[in-house]
PDB file of C-alpha atoms in Angstrom:
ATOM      1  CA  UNK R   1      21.429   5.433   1.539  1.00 68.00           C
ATOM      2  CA  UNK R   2      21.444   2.820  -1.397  1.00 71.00           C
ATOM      3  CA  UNK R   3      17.729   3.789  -2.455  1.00 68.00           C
ATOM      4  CA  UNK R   4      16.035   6.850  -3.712  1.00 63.00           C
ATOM      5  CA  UNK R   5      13.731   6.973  -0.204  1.00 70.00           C
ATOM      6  CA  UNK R   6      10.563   7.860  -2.466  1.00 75.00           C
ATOM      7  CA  UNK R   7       8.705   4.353  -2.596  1.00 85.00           C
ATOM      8  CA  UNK R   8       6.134   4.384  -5.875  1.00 90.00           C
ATOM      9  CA  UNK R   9       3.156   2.770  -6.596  1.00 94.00           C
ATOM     10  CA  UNK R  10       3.807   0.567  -9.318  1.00 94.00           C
ATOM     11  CA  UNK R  11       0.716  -1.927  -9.909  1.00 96.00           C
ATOM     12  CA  UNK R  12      -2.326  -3.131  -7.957  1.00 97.00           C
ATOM     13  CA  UNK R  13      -2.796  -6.868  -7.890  1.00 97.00           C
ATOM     14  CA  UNK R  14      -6.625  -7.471  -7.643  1.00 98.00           C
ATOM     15  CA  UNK R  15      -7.625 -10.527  -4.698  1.00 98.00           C
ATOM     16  CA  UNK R  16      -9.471 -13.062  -7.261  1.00 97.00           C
ATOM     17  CA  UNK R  17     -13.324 -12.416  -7.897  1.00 96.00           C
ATOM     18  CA  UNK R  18     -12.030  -8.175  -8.092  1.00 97.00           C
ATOM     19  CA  UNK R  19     -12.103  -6.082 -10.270  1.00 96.00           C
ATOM     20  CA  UNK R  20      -8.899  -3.686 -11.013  1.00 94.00           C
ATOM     21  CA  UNK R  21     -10.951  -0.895 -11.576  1.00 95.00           C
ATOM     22  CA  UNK R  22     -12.502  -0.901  -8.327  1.00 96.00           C
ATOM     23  CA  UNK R  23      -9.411  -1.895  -6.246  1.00 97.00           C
ATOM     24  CA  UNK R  24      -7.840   1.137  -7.921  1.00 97.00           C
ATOM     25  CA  UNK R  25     -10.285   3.477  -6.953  1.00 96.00           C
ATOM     26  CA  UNK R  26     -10.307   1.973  -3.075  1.00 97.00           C
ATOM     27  CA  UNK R  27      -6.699   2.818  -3.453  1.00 97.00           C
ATOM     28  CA  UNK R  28      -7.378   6.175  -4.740  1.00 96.00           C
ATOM     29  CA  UNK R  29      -9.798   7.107  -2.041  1.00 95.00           C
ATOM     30  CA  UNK R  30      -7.464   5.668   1.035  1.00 95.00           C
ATOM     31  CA  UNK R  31      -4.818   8.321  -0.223  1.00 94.00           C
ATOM     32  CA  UNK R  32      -6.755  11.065  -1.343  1.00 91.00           C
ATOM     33  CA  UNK R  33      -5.310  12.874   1.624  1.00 89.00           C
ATOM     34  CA  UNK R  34      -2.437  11.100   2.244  1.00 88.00           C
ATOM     35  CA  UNK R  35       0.174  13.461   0.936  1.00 85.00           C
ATOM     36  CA  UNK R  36       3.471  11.359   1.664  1.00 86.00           C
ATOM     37  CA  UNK R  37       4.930  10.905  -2.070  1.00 87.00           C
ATOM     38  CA  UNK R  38       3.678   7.070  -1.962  1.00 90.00           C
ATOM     39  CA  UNK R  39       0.070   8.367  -1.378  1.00 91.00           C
ATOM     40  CA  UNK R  40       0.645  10.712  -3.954  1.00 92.00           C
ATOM     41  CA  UNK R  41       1.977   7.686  -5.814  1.00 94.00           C
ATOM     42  CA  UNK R  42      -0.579   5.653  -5.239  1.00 96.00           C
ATOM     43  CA  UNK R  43      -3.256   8.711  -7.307  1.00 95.00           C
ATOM     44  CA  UNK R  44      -0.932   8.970 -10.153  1.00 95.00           C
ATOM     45  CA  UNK R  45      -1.641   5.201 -10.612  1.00 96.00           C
ATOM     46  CA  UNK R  46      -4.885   5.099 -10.617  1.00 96.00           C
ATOM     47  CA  UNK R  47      -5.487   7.872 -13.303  1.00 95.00           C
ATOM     48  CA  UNK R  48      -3.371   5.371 -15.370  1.00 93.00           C
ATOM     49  CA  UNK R  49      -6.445   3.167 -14.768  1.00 90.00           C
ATOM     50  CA  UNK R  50      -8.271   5.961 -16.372  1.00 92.00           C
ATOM     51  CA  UNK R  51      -9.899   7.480 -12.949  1.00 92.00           C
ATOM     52  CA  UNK R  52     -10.047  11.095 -11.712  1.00 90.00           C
ATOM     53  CA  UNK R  53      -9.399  12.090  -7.961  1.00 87.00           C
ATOM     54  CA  UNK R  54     -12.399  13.496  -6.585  1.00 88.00           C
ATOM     55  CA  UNK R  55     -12.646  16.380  -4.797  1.00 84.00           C
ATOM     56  CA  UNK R  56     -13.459  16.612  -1.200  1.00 80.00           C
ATOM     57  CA  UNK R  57     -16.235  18.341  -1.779  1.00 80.00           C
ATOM     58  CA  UNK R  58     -17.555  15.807  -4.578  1.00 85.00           C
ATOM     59  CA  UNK R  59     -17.395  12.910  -1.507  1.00 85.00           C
ATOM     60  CA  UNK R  60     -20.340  11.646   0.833  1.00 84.00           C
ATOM     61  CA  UNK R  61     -19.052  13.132   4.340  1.00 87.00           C
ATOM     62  CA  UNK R  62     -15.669  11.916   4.174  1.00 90.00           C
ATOM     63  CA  UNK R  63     -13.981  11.520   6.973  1.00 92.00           C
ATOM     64  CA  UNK R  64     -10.181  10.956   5.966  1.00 92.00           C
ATOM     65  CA  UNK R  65      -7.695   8.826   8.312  1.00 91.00           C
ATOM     66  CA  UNK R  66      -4.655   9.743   9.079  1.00 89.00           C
ATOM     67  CA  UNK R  67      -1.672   6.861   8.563  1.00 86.00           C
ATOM     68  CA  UNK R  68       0.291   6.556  12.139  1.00 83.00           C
ATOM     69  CA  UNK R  69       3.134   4.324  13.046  1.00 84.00           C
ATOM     70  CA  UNK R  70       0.825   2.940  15.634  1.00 88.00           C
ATOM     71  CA  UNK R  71      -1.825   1.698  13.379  1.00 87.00           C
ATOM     72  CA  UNK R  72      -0.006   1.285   9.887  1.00 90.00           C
ATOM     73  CA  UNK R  73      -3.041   2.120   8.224  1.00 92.00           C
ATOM     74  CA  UNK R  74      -4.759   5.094   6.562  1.00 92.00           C
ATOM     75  CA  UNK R  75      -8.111   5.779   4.517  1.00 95.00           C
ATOM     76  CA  UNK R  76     -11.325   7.055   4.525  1.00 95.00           C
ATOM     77  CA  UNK R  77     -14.698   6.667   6.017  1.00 94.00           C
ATOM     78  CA  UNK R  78     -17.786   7.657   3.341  1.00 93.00           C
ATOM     79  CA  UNK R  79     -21.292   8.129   5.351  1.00 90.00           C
ATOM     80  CA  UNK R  80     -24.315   8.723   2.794  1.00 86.00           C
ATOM     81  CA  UNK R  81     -27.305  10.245   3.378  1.00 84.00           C
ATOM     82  CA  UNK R  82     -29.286   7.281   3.829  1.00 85.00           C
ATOM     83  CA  UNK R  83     -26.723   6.691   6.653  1.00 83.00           C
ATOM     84  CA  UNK R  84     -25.227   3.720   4.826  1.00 86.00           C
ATOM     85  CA  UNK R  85     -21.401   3.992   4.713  1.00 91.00           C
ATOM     86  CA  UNK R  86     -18.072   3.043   3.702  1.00 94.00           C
ATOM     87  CA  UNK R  87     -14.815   2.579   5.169  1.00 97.00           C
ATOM     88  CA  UNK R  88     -11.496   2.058   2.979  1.00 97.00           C
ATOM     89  CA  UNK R  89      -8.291   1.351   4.465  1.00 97.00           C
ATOM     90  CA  UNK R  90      -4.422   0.753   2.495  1.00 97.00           C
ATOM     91  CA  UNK R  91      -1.636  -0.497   4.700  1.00 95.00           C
ATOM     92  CA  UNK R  92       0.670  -2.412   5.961  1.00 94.00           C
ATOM     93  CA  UNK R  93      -0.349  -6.155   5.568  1.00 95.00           C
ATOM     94  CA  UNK R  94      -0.424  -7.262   8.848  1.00 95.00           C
ATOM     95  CA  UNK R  95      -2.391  -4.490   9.899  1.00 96.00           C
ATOM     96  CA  UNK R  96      -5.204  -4.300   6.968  1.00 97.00           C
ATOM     97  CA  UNK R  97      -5.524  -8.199   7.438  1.00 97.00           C
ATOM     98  CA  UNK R  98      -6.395  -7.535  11.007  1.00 97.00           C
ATOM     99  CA  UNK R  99      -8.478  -4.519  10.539  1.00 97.00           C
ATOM    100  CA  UNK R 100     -10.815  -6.746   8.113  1.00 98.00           C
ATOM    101  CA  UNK R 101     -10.765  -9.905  11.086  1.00 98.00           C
ATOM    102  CA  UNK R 102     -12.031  -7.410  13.381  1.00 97.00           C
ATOM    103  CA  UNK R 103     -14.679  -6.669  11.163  1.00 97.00           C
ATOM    104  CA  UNK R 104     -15.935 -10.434  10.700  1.00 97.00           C
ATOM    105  CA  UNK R 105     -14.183 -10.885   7.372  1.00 96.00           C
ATOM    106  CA  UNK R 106     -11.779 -12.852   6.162  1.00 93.00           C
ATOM    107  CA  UNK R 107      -8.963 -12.766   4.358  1.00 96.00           C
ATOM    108  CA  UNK R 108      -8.557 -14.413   1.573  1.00 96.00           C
ATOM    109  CA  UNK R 109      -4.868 -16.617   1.864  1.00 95.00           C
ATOM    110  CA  UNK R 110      -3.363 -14.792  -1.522  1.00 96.00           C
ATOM    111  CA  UNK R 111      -3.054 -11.759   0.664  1.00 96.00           C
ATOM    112  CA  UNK R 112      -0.191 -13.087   2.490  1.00 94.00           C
ATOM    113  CA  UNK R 113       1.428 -15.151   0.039  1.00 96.00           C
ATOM    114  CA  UNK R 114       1.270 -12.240  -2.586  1.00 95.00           C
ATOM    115  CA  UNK R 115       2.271  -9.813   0.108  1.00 95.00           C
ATOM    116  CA  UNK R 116       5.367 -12.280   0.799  1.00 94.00           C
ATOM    117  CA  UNK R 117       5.998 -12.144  -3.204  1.00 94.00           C
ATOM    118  CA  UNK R 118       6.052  -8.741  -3.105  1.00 94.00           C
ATOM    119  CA  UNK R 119       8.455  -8.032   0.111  1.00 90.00           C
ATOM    120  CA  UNK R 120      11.049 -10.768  -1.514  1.00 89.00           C
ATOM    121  CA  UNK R 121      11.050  -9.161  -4.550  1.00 87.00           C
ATOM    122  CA  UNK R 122      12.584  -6.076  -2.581  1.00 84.00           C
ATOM    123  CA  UNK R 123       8.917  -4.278  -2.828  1.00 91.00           C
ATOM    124  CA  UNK R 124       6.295  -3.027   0.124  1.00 92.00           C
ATOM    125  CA  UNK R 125       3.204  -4.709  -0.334  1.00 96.00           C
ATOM    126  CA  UNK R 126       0.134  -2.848   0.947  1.00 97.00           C
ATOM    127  CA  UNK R 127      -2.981  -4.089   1.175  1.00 98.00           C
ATOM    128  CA  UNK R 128      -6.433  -2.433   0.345  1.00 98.00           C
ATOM    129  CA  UNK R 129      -9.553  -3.386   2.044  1.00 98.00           C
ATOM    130  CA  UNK R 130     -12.974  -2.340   2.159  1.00 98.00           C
ATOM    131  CA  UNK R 131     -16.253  -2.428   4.630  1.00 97.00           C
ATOM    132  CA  UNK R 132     -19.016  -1.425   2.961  1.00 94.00           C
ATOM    133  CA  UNK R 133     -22.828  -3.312   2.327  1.00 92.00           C
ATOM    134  CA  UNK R 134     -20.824  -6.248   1.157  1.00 93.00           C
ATOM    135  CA  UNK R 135     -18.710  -6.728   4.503  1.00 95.00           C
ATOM    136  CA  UNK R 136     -15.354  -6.210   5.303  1.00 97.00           C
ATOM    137  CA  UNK R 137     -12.734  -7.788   2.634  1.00 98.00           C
ATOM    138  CA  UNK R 138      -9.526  -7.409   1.111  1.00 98.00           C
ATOM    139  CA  UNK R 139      -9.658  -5.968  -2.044  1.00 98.00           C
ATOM    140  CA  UNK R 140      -6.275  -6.456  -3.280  1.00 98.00           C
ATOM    141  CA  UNK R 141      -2.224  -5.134  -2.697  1.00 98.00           C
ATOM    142  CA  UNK R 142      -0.778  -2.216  -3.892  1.00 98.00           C
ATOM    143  CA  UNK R 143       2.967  -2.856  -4.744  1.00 97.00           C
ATOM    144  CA  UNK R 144       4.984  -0.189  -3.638  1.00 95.00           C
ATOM    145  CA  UNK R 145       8.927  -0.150  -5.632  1.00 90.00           C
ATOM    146  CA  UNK R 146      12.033   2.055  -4.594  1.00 79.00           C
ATOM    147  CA  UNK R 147      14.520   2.684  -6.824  1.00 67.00           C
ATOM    148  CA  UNK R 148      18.621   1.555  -5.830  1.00 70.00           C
ATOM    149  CA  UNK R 149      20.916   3.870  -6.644  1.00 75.00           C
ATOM    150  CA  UNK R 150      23.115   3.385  -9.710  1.00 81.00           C
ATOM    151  CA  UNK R 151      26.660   1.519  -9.201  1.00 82.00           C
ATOM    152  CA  UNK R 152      25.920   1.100  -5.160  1.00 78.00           C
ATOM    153  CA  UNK R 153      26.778  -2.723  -6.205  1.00 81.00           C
ATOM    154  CA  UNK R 154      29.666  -1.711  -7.742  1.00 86.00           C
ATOM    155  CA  UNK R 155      30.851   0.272  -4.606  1.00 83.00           C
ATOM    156  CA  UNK R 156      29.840  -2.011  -1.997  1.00 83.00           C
ATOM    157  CA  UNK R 157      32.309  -4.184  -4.286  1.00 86.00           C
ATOM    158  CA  UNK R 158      34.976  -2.164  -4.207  1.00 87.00           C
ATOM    159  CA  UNK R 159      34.889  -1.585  -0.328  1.00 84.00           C
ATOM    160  CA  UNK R 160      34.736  -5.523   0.042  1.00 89.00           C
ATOM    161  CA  UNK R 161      38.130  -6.016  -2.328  1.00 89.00           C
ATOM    162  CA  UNK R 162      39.287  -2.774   0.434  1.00 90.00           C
ATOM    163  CA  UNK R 163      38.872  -4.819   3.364  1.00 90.00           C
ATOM    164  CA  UNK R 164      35.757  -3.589   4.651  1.00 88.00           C
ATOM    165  CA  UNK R 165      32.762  -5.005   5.135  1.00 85.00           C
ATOM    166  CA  UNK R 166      29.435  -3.707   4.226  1.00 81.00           C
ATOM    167  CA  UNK R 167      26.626  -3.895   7.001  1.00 79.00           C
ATOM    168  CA  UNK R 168      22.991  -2.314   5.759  1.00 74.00           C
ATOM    169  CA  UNK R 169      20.679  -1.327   8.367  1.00 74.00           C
ATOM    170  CA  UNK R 170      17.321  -1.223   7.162  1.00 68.00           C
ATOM    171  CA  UNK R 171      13.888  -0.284   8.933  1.00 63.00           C
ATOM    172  CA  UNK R 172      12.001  -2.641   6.244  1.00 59.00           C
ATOM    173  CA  UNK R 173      11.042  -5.570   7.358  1.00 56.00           C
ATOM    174  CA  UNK R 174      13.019  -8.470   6.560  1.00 60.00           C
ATOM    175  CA  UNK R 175      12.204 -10.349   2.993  1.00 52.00           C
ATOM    176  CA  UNK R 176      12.344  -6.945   2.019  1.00 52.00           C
ATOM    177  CA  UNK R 177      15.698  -6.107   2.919  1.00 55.00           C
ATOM    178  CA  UNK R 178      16.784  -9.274   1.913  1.00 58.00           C
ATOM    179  CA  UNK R 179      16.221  -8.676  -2.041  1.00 52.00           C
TER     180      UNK R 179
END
């Protein structure tokens, strides 16, 4: 592999009119029980931002979702005792954007063109979006970074003054694997 394989959190990029406190703590909650090293990643950021992971316990009936490869997505779902609620959801764009269209939101079109900025910078954007009393709405992206390995350049070099050609076969998606 030419990367580390452990994808980190490294900022969240409010959607204008937000806050980055409160996109940081929708990010928080999504991966409160996501235990993957990027959901892990994703709660080490957010205490940068000065915020403490709540306990289970400490939450309004959570009801945590589970991130599959069907659905891209994972989160939470926060029901009060009034019977008002919450859901919070963090994945993959395409996925989050329809989650919120579903909903009646919209999203707003920095989503995708930030998401794009992201992915061609070599990053995983993820988006964070929330239905609560306000509607359903994008929140803002979490930009997820993994780390090449040192002098894989300088080998791939080598190999091509060799003779051989260098092929990468990549499961991210393509502006990704581009950068």
């Amino acid at each position: 592999t030419i990367t580390f394989g452990n994808r980190q959190a490294a900022a969240f990029t409010p959607m204008p009119g937000v806050d980055h406190t409160k996109l940081a703590d929708a990010a928080q909650l999504s991966s409160l029980a996501d235990t993957t090293p990027e959901g892990r990643s994703v709660v080490a950021l957010a205490a940068r931002y000065g915020l403490v992971a709540p306990r289970e316990e400490e939450l309004s009936n959570p009801r945590f979702v589970e991130f599959t490869a069907r659905t891209r997505m994972s989160g939470v779902n926060l029901t009060w005792p009034n019977g008002a609620g919450c859901a919070i959801r963090k994945g993959a764009a395409t996925q989050i954007a329809e989650w919120v269209e579903q909903r009646g939101g919209s999203v707003p079109p920095e989503a995708a063109q930030w998401s794009a900025a992201v992915s061609v910078s070599g990053g995983t954007p993820l988006l964070v979006a929330v239905h609560d009393w306000d509607g359903p709405r994008v929140l803002g992206i979490i930009h997820l970074k993994d780390v090449v390995k040192e002098g894989v350049r300088e080998r791939f070099e080598e190999l091509r003054r060799m003779g051989i050609k260098t092929v990468m076969i990549t499961g991210d998606n393509p502006l990704t694997a581009k950068a």
